Tab-separated table of C-alpha atoms and ligand atoms in Angstrom:
chain	number	residue	atom	x	y	z
S	1	MET	CA	186.466	-147.672	-21.614
S	2	THR	CA	182.815	-148.706	-21.840
S	3	ASP	CA	181.244	-145.316	-22.489
S	4	THR	CA	180.972	-144.047	-26.011
S	5	ILE	CA	182.410	-140.708	-27.091
S	6	PRO	CA	180.094	-138.798	-29.442
S	7	VAL	CA	181.402	-136.671	-32.308
S	8	THR	CA	179.892	-133.631	-30.627
S	9	SER	CA	178.081	-132.768	-27.420
S	10	PRO	CA	175.954	-129.650	-26.923
S	11	LEU	CA	177.118	-126.660	-24.918
S	12	LEU	CA	174.701	-126.869	-21.975
S	13	PRO	CA	175.202	-124.373	-19.123
S	14	PRO	CA	174.122	-125.403	-15.572
S	15	LEU	CA	170.334	-125.808	-15.392
S	16	GLU	CA	169.987	-123.526	-12.365
S	17	GLU	CA	171.374	-120.649	-14.430
S	18	PHE	CA	168.500	-121.089	-16.877
S	19	LEU	CA	165.697	-121.053	-14.304
S	20	PRO	CA	165.587	-117.242	-13.825
S	21	TYR	CA	165.077	-116.827	-17.579
S	22	LEU	CA	162.172	-119.277	-17.473
S	23	GLU	CA	160.628	-117.445	-14.513
S	24	GLU	CA	160.775	-114.211	-16.490
S	25	ILE	CA	159.056	-115.840	-19.484
S	26	TRP	CA	156.345	-117.360	-17.254
S	27	LYS	CA	155.752	-113.994	-15.608
S	28	SER	CA	155.474	-112.188	-18.953
S	29	ARG	CA	153.237	-114.903	-20.500
S	30	PHE	CA	154.941	-113.920	-23.782
S	31	LEU	CA	156.120	-117.110	-25.478
S	32	THR	CA	157.006	-115.991	-29.021
S	33	ASN	CA	156.259	-113.284	-31.648
S	34	GLY	CA	159.408	-111.283	-31.096
S	35	GLY	CA	159.214	-110.814	-27.327
S	36	ASN	CA	161.828	-109.420	-24.947
S	37	MET	CA	164.135	-112.446	-25.131
S	38	HIS	CA	164.050	-112.431	-28.933
S	39	GLN	CA	164.882	-108.725	-29.109
S	40	ALA	CA	167.580	-109.006	-26.473
S	41	LEU	CA	169.267	-111.935	-28.234
S	42	GLU	CA	169.279	-110.138	-31.598
S	43	GLN	CA	171.043	-107.182	-30.001
S	44	ALA	CA	173.433	-109.350	-27.965
S	45	LEU	CA	174.418	-111.348	-31.060
S	46	CYS	CA	175.045	-108.183	-33.084
S	47	ASP	CA	177.365	-107.006	-30.310
S	48	TYR	CA	179.097	-110.354	-29.846
S	49	LEU	CA	179.570	-111.170	-33.529
S	50	GLY	CA	180.361	-107.622	-34.622
S	51	VAL	CA	177.607	-107.330	-37.232
S	52	GLN	CA	174.899	-104.690	-37.741
S	53	HIS	CA	171.642	-106.561	-38.324
S	54	ILE	CA	170.452	-110.032	-37.317
S	55	SER	CA	167.077	-111.738	-37.709
S	56	LEU	CA	166.550	-114.815	-35.557
S	57	PHE	CA	164.905	-117.945	-36.972
S	58	ALA	CA	163.469	-121.205	-35.668
S	59	ASN	CA	166.280	-123.105	-37.432
S	60	GLY	CA	169.030	-122.649	-39.985
S	61	THR	CA	167.125	-124.268	-42.840
S	62	LEU	CA	164.298	-121.706	-42.542
S	63	ALA	CA	166.971	-118.993	-42.520
S	64	LEU	CA	168.397	-120.309	-45.817
S	65	LEU	CA	164.923	-120.652	-47.377
S	66	THR	CA	163.999	-117.130	-46.341
S	67	ALA	CA	167.314	-115.612	-47.459
S	68	LEU	CA	166.637	-116.920	-50.980
S	69	GLN	CA	163.089	-115.482	-50.862
S	70	ALA	CA	164.331	-112.136	-49.585
S	71	LEU	CA	166.668	-111.710	-52.553
S	72	GLY	CA	164.151	-113.062	-55.073
S	73	VAL	CA	166.557	-115.748	-56.236
S	74	THR	CA	165.257	-117.887	-59.126
S	75	GLY	CA	166.580	-120.036	-61.980
S	76	GLU	CA	169.969	-121.609	-61.227
S	77	VAL	CA	172.260	-121.209	-58.243
S	78	ILE	CA	175.867	-122.319	-58.109
S	79	THR	CA	176.674	-124.233	-54.926
S	80	THR	CA	178.948	-126.827	-53.352
S	81	PRO	CA	178.297	-130.570	-53.197
S	82	TYR	CA	180.488	-130.796	-50.073
S	83	SER	CA	178.062	-129.733	-47.337
S	84	PHE	CA	175.114	-130.808	-45.252
S	85	VAL	CA	172.143	-131.634	-47.464
S	86	ALA	CA	170.097	-128.616	-46.243
S	87	THR	CA	172.239	-126.290	-48.362
S	88	ALA	CA	170.922	-127.700	-51.651
S	89	HIS	CA	167.490	-128.583	-50.247
S	90	SER	CA	166.901	-124.878	-49.604
S	91	LEU	CA	167.303	-124.335	-53.354
S	92	LEU	CA	164.933	-127.152	-54.386
S	93	TRP	CA	162.291	-125.911	-51.922
S	94	ASN	CA	162.440	-122.549	-53.686
S	95	GLY	CA	162.083	-124.169	-57.114
S	96	ILE	CA	165.693	-123.321	-57.924
S	97	LYS	CA	168.046	-125.638	-59.804
S	98	PRO	CA	171.320	-126.280	-57.951
S	99	VAL	CA	174.439	-126.304	-60.114
S	100	PHE	CA	177.278	-128.095	-58.347
S	101	VAL	CA	180.820	-126.854	-58.747
S	102	ASP	CA	183.948	-128.577	-57.456
S	103	ILE	CA	185.739	-127.519	-54.283
S	104	ASP	CA	189.240	-126.289	-53.533
S	105	PRO	CA	191.446	-129.057	-52.062
S	106	VAL	CA	192.806	-126.765	-49.319
S	107	THR	CA	189.761	-124.798	-48.122
S	108	LEU	CA	187.261	-127.550	-49.084
S	109	ASN	CA	184.977	-124.691	-50.159
S	110	LEU	CA	183.677	-123.750	-53.624
S	111	ASP	CA	186.685	-123.235	-55.894
S	112	PRO	CA	186.247	-119.801	-57.521
S	113	ALA	CA	188.297	-121.005	-60.508
S	114	ASN	CA	185.461	-123.419	-61.367
S	115	ILE	CA	182.545	-121.045	-60.857
S	116	GLU	CA	182.716	-118.979	-64.029
S	117	ALA	CA	182.406	-121.964	-66.372
S	118	ALA	CA	179.175	-122.985	-64.605
S	119	ILE	CA	177.433	-119.625	-65.098
S	120	THR	CA	174.578	-119.673	-67.630
S	121	PRO	CA	171.978	-117.033	-68.589
S	122	LEU	CA	169.739	-118.586	-65.887
S	123	THR	CA	172.262	-118.179	-63.047
S	124	THR	CA	171.130	-115.622	-60.477
S	125	ALA	CA	173.199	-116.383	-57.379
S	126	ILE	CA	176.013	-118.283	-55.700
S	127	MET	CA	175.469	-120.168	-52.441
S	128	PRO	CA	178.871	-121.038	-50.956
S	129	VAL	CA	179.389	-122.720	-47.576
S	130	HIS	CA	182.113	-121.834	-45.074
S	131	CYS	CA	182.678	-125.550	-44.533
S	132	TYR	CA	183.853	-126.479	-40.998
S	133	GLY	CA	183.911	-122.711	-40.374
S	134	ARG	CA	186.894	-122.328	-42.717
S	135	PRO	CA	186.261	-119.161	-44.753
S	136	CYS	CA	185.573	-119.250	-48.482
S	137	ASP	CA	187.668	-117.159	-50.850
S	138	THR	CA	185.238	-114.280	-50.305
S	139	THR	CA	187.279	-111.810	-52.379
S	140	ALA	CA	187.305	-113.957	-55.520
S	141	ILE	CA	183.625	-114.830	-55.076
S	142	LYS	CA	182.726	-111.153	-54.767
S	143	THR	CA	184.695	-110.285	-57.911
S	144	LEU	CA	182.859	-112.983	-59.892
S	145	ALA	CA	179.471	-112.028	-58.465
S	146	ASP	CA	179.979	-108.345	-59.296
S	147	LYS	CA	181.177	-109.146	-62.798
S	148	HIS	CA	178.162	-111.350	-63.575
S	149	ASN	CA	175.612	-109.472	-61.468
S	150	LEU	CA	174.936	-112.442	-59.160
S	151	LYS	CA	173.705	-112.471	-55.569
S	152	VAL	CA	175.776	-114.269	-52.918
S	153	ILE	CA	174.174	-116.060	-49.970
S	154	TYR	CA	176.649	-117.679	-47.613
S	155	ASP	CA	175.578	-120.787	-45.754
S	156	ALA	CA	177.439	-119.844	-42.577
S	157	ALA	CA	175.949	-122.647	-40.454
S	158	HIS	CA	179.453	-123.650	-39.286
S	159	ALA	CA	180.855	-120.146	-39.048
S	160	PHE	CA	179.637	-118.702	-35.741
S	161	ALA	CA	182.243	-116.255	-34.337
S	162	VAL	CA	184.752	-116.864	-37.160
S	163	ARG	CA	186.747	-113.756	-38.049
S	164	ASP	CA	189.132	-112.838	-40.816
S	165	GLU	CA	191.458	-109.835	-40.958
S	166	GLY	CA	188.529	-107.498	-41.650
S	167	GLY	CA	186.220	-108.752	-38.856
S	168	SER	CA	183.301	-111.192	-38.805
S	169	ILE	CA	183.126	-113.344	-41.939
S	170	LEU	CA	179.349	-112.956	-41.713
S	171	ARG	CA	179.700	-109.519	-43.336
S	172	HIS	CA	180.487	-111.068	-46.731
S	173	GLY	CA	177.949	-111.571	-49.504
S	174	ASN	CA	174.420	-110.185	-49.720
S	175	LEU	CA	173.281	-112.327	-46.771
S	176	SER	CA	174.701	-114.977	-44.431
S	177	ALA	CA	172.614	-117.705	-42.812
S	178	LEU	CA	173.562	-119.264	-39.468
S	179	SER	CA	172.383	-122.404	-37.677
S	180	PHE	CA	172.025	-122.653	-33.896
S	181	HIS	CA	171.149	-126.355	-33.969
S	182	ALA	CA	172.104	-128.389	-30.891
S	183	THR	CA	175.144	-129.804	-32.704
S	184	LYS	CA	176.607	-126.421	-33.621
S	185	VAL	CA	179.166	-124.346	-31.697
S	186	PHE	CA	176.467	-121.978	-30.397
S	187	ASN	CA	173.019	-123.485	-29.933
S	188	THR	CA	169.492	-122.461	-28.983
S	189	PHE	CA	168.306	-126.133	-29.029
S	190	GLU	CA	167.047	-125.400	-32.561
S	191	GLY	CA	167.604	-122.012	-34.126
S	192	GLY	CA	169.147	-119.949	-36.850
S	193	ALA	CA	169.659	-116.415	-38.082
S	194	ILE	CA	170.212	-114.219	-41.118
S	195	VAL	CA	172.813	-111.463	-41.056
S	196	SER	CA	171.730	-108.495	-43.195
S	197	PRO	CA	173.860	-105.578	-44.383
S	198	ASP	CA	171.257	-102.840	-43.721
S	199	ALA	CA	168.117	-102.064	-41.736
S	200	ALA	CA	165.774	-102.181	-44.743
S	201	THR	CA	166.864	-105.719	-45.646
S	202	LYS	CA	166.464	-106.860	-42.050
S	203	LYS	CA	162.964	-105.383	-41.942
S	204	HIS	CA	162.020	-107.201	-45.155
S	205	ILE	CA	163.348	-110.469	-43.689
S	206	ASP	CA	161.480	-109.864	-40.427
S	207	HIS	CA	158.248	-109.516	-42.414
S	208	LEU	CA	159.022	-112.672	-44.378
S	209	LYS	CA	159.594	-114.730	-41.231
S	210	ASN	CA	156.242	-113.626	-39.756
S	211	PHE	CA	153.771	-114.599	-42.533
S	212	GLY	CA	154.439	-111.299	-44.315
S	213	PHE	CA	152.639	-109.225	-41.655
S	214	GLN	CA	153.552	-105.547	-41.518
S	215	ASP	CA	150.912	-104.782	-38.901
S	216	GLU	CA	147.636	-106.252	-37.656
S	217	THR	CA	145.775	-105.819	-40.929
S	218	THR	CA	148.508	-105.591	-43.576
S	219	VAL	CA	150.117	-108.620	-45.216
S	220	LEU	CA	152.886	-107.531	-47.584
S	221	MET	CA	153.929	-110.874	-49.066
S	222	PRO	CA	153.442	-114.628	-48.656
S	223	GLY	CA	155.718	-115.113	-45.674
S	224	ILE	CA	156.438	-118.149	-43.563
S	225	ASN	CA	156.465	-118.835	-39.824
S	226	GLY	CA	160.204	-118.727	-39.188
S	227	LYS	CA	160.309	-117.037	-35.799
S	228	MET	CA	162.504	-118.151	-32.905
S	229	ASN	CA	160.512	-118.680	-29.687
S	230	GLU	CA	161.253	-117.011	-26.343
S	231	ILE	CA	162.670	-120.094	-24.608
S	232	SER	CA	165.218	-120.663	-27.372
S	233	ALA	CA	166.130	-116.963	-27.405
S	234	ALA	CA	166.569	-116.990	-23.608
S	235	PHE	CA	168.782	-120.039	-23.866
S	236	GLY	CA	170.861	-118.189	-26.455
S	237	LEU	CA	171.334	-115.286	-24.038
S	238	LEU	CA	172.569	-117.681	-21.362
S	239	GLN	CA	174.726	-119.551	-23.859
S	240	LEU	CA	176.467	-116.304	-24.849
S	241	LYS	CA	177.786	-115.995	-21.283
S	242	HIS	CA	179.594	-119.308	-21.729
S	243	ILE	CA	180.608	-119.164	-25.374
S	244	ASP	CA	184.079	-117.637	-24.952
S	245	GLN	CA	185.096	-120.361	-22.523
S	246	ALA	CA	183.634	-123.024	-24.820
S	247	LEU	CA	185.595	-121.661	-27.786
S	248	GLU	CA	188.799	-121.711	-25.700
S	249	GLN	CA	188.143	-125.328	-24.710
S	250	ARG	CA	187.560	-126.274	-28.354
S	251	LYS	CA	190.807	-124.602	-29.302
S	252	ALA	CA	192.656	-126.627	-26.660
S	253	VAL	CA	191.176	-129.875	-28.023
S	254	ASP	CA	192.223	-128.896	-31.555
S	255	THR	CA	195.787	-128.138	-30.435
S	256	ARG	CA	196.081	-131.425	-28.531
S	257	TYR	CA	194.851	-133.479	-31.480
S	258	ARG	CA	197.470	-131.845	-33.690
S	259	THR	CA	200.242	-132.664	-31.234
S	260	LEU	CA	199.050	-136.228	-30.650
S	261	LEU	CA	198.544	-137.023	-34.339
S	262	ALA	CA	201.609	-135.226	-35.730
S	263	GLU	CA	203.675	-138.436	-35.952
S	264	LEU	CA	200.959	-140.677	-37.387
S	265	PRO	CA	201.589	-141.398	-41.092
S	266	GLY	CA	198.499	-141.444	-43.305
S	267	ILE	CA	196.315	-139.293	-41.043
S	268	ARG	CA	196.398	-135.719	-42.281
S	269	CYS	CA	194.996	-132.831	-40.227
S	270	MET	CA	193.730	-129.698	-41.996
S	271	GLU	CA	196.251	-126.854	-42.197
S	272	PRO	CA	195.335	-124.097	-39.741
S	273	ASN	CA	194.987	-120.642	-41.314
S	274	PRO	CA	196.867	-118.095	-39.155
S	275	ALA	CA	194.894	-115.180	-40.630
S	276	ILE	CA	191.629	-116.607	-39.234
S	277	THR	CA	190.115	-116.640	-35.770
S	278	SER	CA	188.656	-120.132	-35.938
S	279	ASN	CA	185.770	-121.562	-33.915
S	280	HIS	CA	187.171	-125.128	-34.044
S	281	SER	CA	183.701	-126.408	-34.801
S	282	TYR	CA	184.920	-129.682	-36.336
S	283	PHE	CA	188.094	-131.727	-36.401
S	284	PRO	CA	188.216	-133.370	-39.844
S	285	VAL	CA	191.165	-135.568	-40.807
S	286	MET	CA	191.983	-137.120	-44.162
S	287	VAL	CA	192.689	-140.854	-44.159
S	288	GLU	CA	195.335	-140.997	-46.888
S	289	SER	CA	196.251	-143.996	-49.052
S	290	ASN	CA	199.397	-144.748	-46.998
S	291	PHE	CA	197.268	-145.480	-43.908
S	292	PRO	CA	196.887	-149.282	-43.524
S	293	LEU	CA	193.082	-149.101	-43.135
S	294	SER	CA	190.703	-147.517	-45.609
S	295	ARG	CA	188.633	-144.597	-44.341
S	296	ASP	CA	185.577	-146.832	-43.969
S	297	GLU	CA	187.563	-149.546	-42.187
S	298	LEU	CA	188.890	-146.928	-39.769
S	299	TYR	CA	185.379	-145.516	-39.329
S	300	HIS	CA	184.063	-148.959	-38.312
S	301	TYR	CA	187.120	-149.716	-36.169
S	302	LEU	CA	186.686	-146.522	-34.146
S	303	ARG	CA	182.930	-146.961	-33.814
S	304	GLN	CA	183.435	-150.534	-32.590
S	305	HIS	CA	185.626	-149.002	-29.892
S	306	GLY	CA	182.919	-146.525	-28.921
S	307	ILE	CA	184.330	-143.495	-30.742
S	308	LEU	CA	181.367	-142.189	-32.716
S	309	VAL	CA	183.253	-140.518	-35.549
S	310	ARG	CA	181.261	-139.221	-38.520
S	311	ARG	CA	181.911	-139.014	-42.265
S	312	TYR	CA	181.063	-135.323	-42.800
S	313	PHE	CA	180.556	-134.936	-45.758
S	314	TYR	CA	179.960	-138.303	-47.344
S	315	PRO	CA	178.056	-138.991	-49.516
S	316	LEU	CA	178.249	-135.734	-51.463
S	317	ILE	CA	174.929	-133.892	-51.774
S	318	SER	CA	175.171	-134.412	-55.532
S	319	ASP	CA	175.034	-138.192	-54.995
S	320	PHE	CA	171.660	-138.152	-53.199
S	321	PRO	CA	168.794	-139.332	-55.430
S	322	MET	CA	167.060	-135.955	-55.842
S	323	TYR	CA	170.310	-134.449	-57.214
S	324	ALA	CA	172.151	-137.316	-58.891
S	325	HIS	CA	170.419	-136.821	-62.274
S	326	LEU	CA	171.685	-133.243	-62.685
S	327	PRO	CA	174.474	-132.853	-65.257
S	328	SER	CA	176.620	-130.982	-62.703
S	329	SER	CA	176.367	-133.951	-60.308
S	330	ALA	CA	178.522	-136.163	-62.548
S	331	PRO	CA	181.462	-137.440	-60.477
S	332	THR	CA	183.822	-136.372	-63.289
S	333	ASN	CA	182.654	-132.771	-62.710
S	334	LEU	CA	183.521	-133.001	-58.998
S	335	PRO	CA	186.819	-134.906	-58.701
S	336	VAL	CA	188.166	-133.010	-55.677
S	337	ALA	CA	184.903	-133.241	-53.748
S	338	GLN	CA	184.620	-136.966	-54.569
S	339	SER	CA	188.154	-137.573	-53.371
S	340	ILE	CA	187.767	-135.593	-50.128
S	341	ALA	CA	184.412	-137.266	-49.378
S	342	SER	CA	186.125	-140.662	-49.673
S	343	LYS	CA	188.928	-139.713	-47.240
S	344	VAL	CA	187.360	-137.513	-44.580
S	345	LEU	CA	186.623	-138.515	-41.018
S	346	CYS	CA	185.458	-136.067	-38.349
S	347	LEU	CA	186.887	-136.809	-34.909
S	348	PRO	CA	185.044	-135.908	-31.692
S	349	ILE	CA	185.412	-132.275	-30.649
S	350	TYR	CA	183.390	-130.435	-27.992
S	351	PRO	CA	184.195	-128.210	-25.005
S	352	THR	CA	183.978	-130.900	-22.307
S	353	LEU	CA	185.993	-133.545	-24.179
S	354	GLU	CA	188.601	-134.607	-21.642
S	355	TYR	CA	192.296	-135.035	-22.231
S	356	LYS	CA	192.202	-138.733	-21.296
S	357	ASP	CA	189.520	-139.307	-23.925
S	358	LEU	CA	191.575	-137.469	-26.528
S	359	ALA	CA	194.612	-139.545	-25.649
S	360	HIS	CA	192.481	-142.693	-25.906
S	361	ILE	CA	191.239	-141.694	-29.372
S	362	ALA	CA	194.820	-140.995	-30.474
S	363	ASP	CA	195.953	-144.378	-29.056
S	364	LEU	CA	193.272	-146.167	-31.053
S	365	LEU	CA	194.340	-144.336	-34.208
S	366	PHE	CA	197.960	-145.366	-33.636
S	367	GLN	CA	196.896	-148.974	-33.031
S	368	ALA	CA	194.862	-148.906	-36.253
S	369	GLY	CA	197.922	-147.494	-37.979
S	370	LYS	CA	199.914	-150.594	-36.979
S	371	THR	CA	197.451	-153.126	-38.403
K	1	PLP	C1	173.323	-127.555	-39.719
K	1	PLP	C2	173.410	-127.068	-41.112
K	1	PLP	C3	172.317	-126.505	-41.781
K	1	PLP	C4	170.916	-126.569	-41.263
K	1	PLP	O1	170.703	-125.958	-40.072
K	1	PLP	P1	169.470	-126.418	-39.139
K	1	PLP	O2	169.517	-125.395	-38.047
K	1	PLP	O3	169.759	-127.808	-38.669
K	1	PLP	O4	168.242	-126.324	-39.956
K	1	PLP	C5	172.519	-125.949	-43.036
K	1	PLP	N1	173.725	-125.977	-43.629
K	1	PLP	C6	174.796	-126.541	-43.036
K	1	PLP	C7	176.105	-126.510	-43.735
K	1	PLP	C8	174.669	-127.129	-41.772
K	1	PLP	O5	175.731	-127.729	-41.209
């Protein structure tokens, strides 16, 4: 085995299937500014995801930034340290102070039991993350938000196509922000979106993502350039034709890992939640203390053997220098998140990951387990 196996690999349909879309764009000479591809993808995503209103963005970070602007969020926002750094960066870029709250050891998402104690007179919103696409306790978060009159913006970057018993989990909160980055389950090379609950909110967001323009001569607010271009939107339309198969393939990889790793002491897979339609976007395992190698030793061992595992999410966001000084970043405030960040390892998962590669990864883990 000389080739390396990446932690993820983008869903990339056959190139010849994309050429007709490019011909259409060339013919129209319409490259961005909400053209046909952009409009068609917004509608197609509403239909596919089962939501009412979507605004496409150039990336997920701009979607988060704009969601905060749209709701006029200021002051302090309660969020999770166990995420990709863009979650908290979107707060700093809006001049908002992040307040980190510890996570639940099962869902790895914001623990609602810890939220209330972190609310101050300056708190205006909660920004939870559906980490690895595993849903937050949306009911408890809604109860708290209603009680304290707080907005809720879900960072749903991992949560494409995830459903709970009531439908798409993107319906929860005031807004949900998605990422269509190349590494995500559904990609438009770079891209993102905001799911809005009503047409008026979508319209406001659409103004915000286009410099604040209402029409040729009217600027309503200081907006940004957040628009998705026509080539990315066209790629999204093509990608949608392949997404169901890709999700099935991911599910098969997930199932095989669970079977292969079931008898390996010290490597703990995450409990599946039978009430959820998962997107199998990641395959995190916990390297427990009874495994002979530490998490970092196993990380280096696998990488030396060409398996490019990643430590998502280590370090915690709260440990990065622009956050570490905050009182809520103290490791004693975040014991569960600190512990999970020290144990987690994300194994490769993507639609075209072959069974022989999976078996090879499992073999290496068993060999490491015998050292
Ligand atoms: C990927 C990601 C983002 C950022 O999305 P981009 O499209 O890369 O800007 C934000 N939050 C989380 C949790 C992510 O994983």
